[in-house]
Short mmCIF file of C-alpha atoms in Angstrom, two decimals:
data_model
loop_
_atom_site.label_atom_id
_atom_site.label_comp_id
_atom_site.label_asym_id
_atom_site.label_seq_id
_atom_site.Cartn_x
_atom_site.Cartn_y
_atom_site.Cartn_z
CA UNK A 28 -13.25 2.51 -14.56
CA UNK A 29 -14.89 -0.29 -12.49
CA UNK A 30 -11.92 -2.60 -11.22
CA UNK A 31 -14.00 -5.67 -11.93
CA UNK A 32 -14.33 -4.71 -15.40
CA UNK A 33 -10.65 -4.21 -15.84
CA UNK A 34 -10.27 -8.08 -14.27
CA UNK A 35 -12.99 -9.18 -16.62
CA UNK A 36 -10.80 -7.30 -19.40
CA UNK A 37 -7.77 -8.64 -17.73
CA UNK A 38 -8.49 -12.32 -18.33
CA UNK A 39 -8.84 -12.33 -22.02
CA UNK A 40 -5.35 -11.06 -21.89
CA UNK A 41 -6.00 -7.02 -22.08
CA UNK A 42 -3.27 -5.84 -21.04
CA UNK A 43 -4.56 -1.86 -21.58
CA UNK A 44 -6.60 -3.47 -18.59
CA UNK A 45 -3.05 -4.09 -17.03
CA UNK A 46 -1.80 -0.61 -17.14
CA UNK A 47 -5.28 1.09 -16.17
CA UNK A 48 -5.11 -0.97 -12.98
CA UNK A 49 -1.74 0.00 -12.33
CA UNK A 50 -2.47 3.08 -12.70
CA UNK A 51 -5.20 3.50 -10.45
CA UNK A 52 -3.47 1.21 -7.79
CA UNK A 53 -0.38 0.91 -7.57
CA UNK A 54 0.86 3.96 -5.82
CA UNK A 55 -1.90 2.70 -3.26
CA UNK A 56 -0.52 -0.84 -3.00
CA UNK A 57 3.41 0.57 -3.09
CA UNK A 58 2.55 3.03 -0.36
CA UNK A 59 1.01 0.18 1.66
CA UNK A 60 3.25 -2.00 0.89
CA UNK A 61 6.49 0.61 2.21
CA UNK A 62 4.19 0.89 5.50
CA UNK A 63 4.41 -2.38 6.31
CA UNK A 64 8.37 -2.75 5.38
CA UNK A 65 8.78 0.18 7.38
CA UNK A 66 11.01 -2.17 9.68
CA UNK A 67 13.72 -2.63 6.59
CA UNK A 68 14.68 0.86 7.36
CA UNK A 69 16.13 2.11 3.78
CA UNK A 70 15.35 -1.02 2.20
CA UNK A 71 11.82 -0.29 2.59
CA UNK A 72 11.22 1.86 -0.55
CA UNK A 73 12.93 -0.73 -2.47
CA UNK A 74 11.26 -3.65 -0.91
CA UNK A 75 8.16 -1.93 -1.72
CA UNK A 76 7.95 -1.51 -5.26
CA UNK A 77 9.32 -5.38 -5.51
CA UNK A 78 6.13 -5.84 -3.55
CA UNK A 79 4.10 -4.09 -5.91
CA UNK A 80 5.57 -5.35 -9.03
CA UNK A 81 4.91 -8.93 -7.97
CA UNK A 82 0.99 -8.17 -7.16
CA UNK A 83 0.57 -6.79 -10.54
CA UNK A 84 2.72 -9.90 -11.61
CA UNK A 85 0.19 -11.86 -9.93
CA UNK A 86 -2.82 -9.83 -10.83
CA UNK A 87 -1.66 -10.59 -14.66
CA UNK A 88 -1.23 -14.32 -14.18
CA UNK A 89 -4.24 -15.11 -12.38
CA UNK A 90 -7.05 -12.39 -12.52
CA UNK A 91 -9.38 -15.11 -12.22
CA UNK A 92 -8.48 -15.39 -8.25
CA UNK A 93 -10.39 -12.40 -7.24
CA UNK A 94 -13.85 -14.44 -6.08
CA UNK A 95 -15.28 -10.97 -4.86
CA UNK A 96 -16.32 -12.09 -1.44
CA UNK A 97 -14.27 -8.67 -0.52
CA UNK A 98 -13.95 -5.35 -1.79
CA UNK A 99 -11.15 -5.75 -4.74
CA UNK A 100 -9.28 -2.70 -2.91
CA UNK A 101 -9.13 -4.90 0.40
CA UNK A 102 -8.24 -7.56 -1.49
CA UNK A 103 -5.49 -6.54 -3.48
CA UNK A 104 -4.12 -4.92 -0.54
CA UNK A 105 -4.40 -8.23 1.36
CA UNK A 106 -2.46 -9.82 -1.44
CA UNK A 107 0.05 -7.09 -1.02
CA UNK A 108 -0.04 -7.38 2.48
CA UNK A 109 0.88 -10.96 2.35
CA UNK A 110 3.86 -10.61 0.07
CA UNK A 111 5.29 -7.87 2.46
CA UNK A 112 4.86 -10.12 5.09
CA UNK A 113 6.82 -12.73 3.33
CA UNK A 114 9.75 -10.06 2.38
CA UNK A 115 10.02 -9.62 6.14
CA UNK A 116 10.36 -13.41 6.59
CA UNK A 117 12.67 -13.94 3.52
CA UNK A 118 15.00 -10.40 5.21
CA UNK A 119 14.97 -12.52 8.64
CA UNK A 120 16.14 -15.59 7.62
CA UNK A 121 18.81 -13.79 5.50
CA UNK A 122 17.35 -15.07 1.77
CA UNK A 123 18.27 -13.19 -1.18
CA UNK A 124 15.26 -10.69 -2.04
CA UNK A 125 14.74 -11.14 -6.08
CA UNK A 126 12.35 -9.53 -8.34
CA UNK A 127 10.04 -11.87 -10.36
CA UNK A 128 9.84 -9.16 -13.10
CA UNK A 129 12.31 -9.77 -15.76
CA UNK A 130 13.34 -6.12 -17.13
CA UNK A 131 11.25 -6.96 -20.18
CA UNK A 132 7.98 -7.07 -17.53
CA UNK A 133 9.59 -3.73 -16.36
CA UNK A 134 9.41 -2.41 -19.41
CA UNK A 135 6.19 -3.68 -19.94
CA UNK A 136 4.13 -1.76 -17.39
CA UNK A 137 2.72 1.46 -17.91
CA UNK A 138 5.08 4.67 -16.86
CA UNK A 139 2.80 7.41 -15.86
CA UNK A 140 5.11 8.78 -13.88
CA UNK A 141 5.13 12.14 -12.74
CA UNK A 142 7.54 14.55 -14.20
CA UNK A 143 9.90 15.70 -11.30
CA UNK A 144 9.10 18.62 -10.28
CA UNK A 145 5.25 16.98 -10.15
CA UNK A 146 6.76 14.17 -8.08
CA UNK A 147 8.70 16.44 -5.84
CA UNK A 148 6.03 18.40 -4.93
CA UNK A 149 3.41 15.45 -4.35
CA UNK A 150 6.10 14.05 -2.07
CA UNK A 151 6.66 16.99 0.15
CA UNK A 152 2.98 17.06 0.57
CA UNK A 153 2.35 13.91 1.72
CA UNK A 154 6.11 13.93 3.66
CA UNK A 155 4.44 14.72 7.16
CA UNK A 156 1.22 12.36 7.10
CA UNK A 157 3.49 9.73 6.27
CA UNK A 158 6.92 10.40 8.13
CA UNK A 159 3.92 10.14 11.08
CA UNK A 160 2.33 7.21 9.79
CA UNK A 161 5.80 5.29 9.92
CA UNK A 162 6.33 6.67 13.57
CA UNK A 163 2.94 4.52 14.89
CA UNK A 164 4.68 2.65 17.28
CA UNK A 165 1.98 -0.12 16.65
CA UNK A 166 1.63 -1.33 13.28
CA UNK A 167 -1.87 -2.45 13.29
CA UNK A 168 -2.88 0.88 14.11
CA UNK A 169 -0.60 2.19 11.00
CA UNK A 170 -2.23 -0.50 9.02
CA UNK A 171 -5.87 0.14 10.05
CA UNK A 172 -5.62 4.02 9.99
CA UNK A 173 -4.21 4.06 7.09
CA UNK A 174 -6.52 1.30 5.39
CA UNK A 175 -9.18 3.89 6.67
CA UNK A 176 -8.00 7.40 6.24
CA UNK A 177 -6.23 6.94 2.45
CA UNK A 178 -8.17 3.75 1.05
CA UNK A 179 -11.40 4.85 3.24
CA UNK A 180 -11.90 1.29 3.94
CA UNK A 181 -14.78 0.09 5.44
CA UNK A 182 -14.39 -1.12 9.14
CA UNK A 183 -15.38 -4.70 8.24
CA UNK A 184 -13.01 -4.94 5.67
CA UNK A 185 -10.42 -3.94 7.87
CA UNK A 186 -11.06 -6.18 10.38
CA UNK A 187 -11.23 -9.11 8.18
CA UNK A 188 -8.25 -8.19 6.75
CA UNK A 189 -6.49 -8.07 10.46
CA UNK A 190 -8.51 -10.83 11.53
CA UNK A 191 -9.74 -8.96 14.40
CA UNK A 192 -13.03 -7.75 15.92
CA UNK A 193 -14.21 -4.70 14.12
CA UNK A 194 -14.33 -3.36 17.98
CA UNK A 195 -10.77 -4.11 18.24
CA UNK A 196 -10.15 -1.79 14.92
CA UNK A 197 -11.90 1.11 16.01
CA UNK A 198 -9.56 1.22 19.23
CA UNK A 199 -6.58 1.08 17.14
CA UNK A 200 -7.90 3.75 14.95
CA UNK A 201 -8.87 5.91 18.37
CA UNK A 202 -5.17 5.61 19.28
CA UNK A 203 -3.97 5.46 15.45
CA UNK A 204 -5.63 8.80 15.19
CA UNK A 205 -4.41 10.23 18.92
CA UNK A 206 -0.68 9.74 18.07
CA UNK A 207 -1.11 10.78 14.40
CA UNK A 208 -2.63 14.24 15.21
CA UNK A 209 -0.05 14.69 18.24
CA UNK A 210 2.40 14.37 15.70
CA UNK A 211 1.81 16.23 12.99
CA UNK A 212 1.11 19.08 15.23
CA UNK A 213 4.55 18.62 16.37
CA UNK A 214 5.88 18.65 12.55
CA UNK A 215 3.63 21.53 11.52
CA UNK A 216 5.37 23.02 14.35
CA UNK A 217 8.67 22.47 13.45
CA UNK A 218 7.67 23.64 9.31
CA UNK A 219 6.55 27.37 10.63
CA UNK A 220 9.61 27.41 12.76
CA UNK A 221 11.66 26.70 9.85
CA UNK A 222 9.98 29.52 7.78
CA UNK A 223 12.05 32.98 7.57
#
């Protein structure tokens, strides 16, 4: 469904509008949002989903913020973005990290969950693309490949996200792209060698 009918849905208090954005986004936004809290090391995963919970938090408060001068993909990831940037500030300066969701929010939110054997297998297929997404040395080229590759976002968008020349973005996805094929040949490598 059209994400700007869900908002539209969203604002007279829908909140079956709630979970079908969820569930169209927020593996997207989680995954995005781990990327960029890469640096927490295994805090990351965790840090993530508080990241996510608090956009759809945020989302549910205020649809009425999305103005749709942007894509609503770029700009839910920008929100996301943002709030990973300020979990890096808040880990810095040593603040307690707290969730905004009480457990009755948790509760709340849709649970489409895989079961785990569906899980399992979803996350050994996407193990190497991302164990080599998280090795990018540079995180703007993580960011902008992977705003390109997975959320196949358009180069303008990125840019304004990054607040960069769009000529600056399609260097970072040349080299993005260099060092991500370089090493998943090197992990595909390492999988057949591992095969009896």
């Amino acid at each position: 469904m059209n994400p700007l009918l869900q908002l539209a849905a969203l604002q007279s208090g829908d909140e079956q509008a709630l979970k079908m954005l969820w569930h169209d986004w927020a593996g997207k936004v989680q995954v995005f949002a781990r990327l960029q809290l890469a640096p927490c090391g295994a805090e990351a995963e965790a840090l993530a989903q508080e990241v996510t919970a608090d956009v759809f938090l945020d989302l549910w408060r205020h649809p009425d913020r999305f103005d749709g001068r942007v894509a609503f993909g770029t700009w839910l990831l920008t929100l996301a973005r943002n709030k990973a940037v300020d979990r890096l500030r808040q880990r810095r300066l040593g603040a307690t990290l707290q969730t905004e969701l009480s457990e009755a929010a948790w509760q709340a939110l849709p649970d489409d969950a895989p079961t785990p054997p569906e899980g399992l297998a979803r996350q050994q297929r996407r193990h190497g693309v991302l164990d080599c997404l998280r090795r990018l040395g540079n995180a703007l080229q993580r960011e902008a490949l992977m705003l390109w590759a997975l959320e196949d976002m358009p180069l303008a968008d990125i840019a304004r996200l990054q607040n960069t020349p769009e000529n600056t973005v399609k260097t970072r996805l040349f080299h993005g792209r260099r060092h991500l094929r370089d090493c998943l040949q090197q992990w595909l490598g390492r999988e057949e060698g591992a095969t009896p």
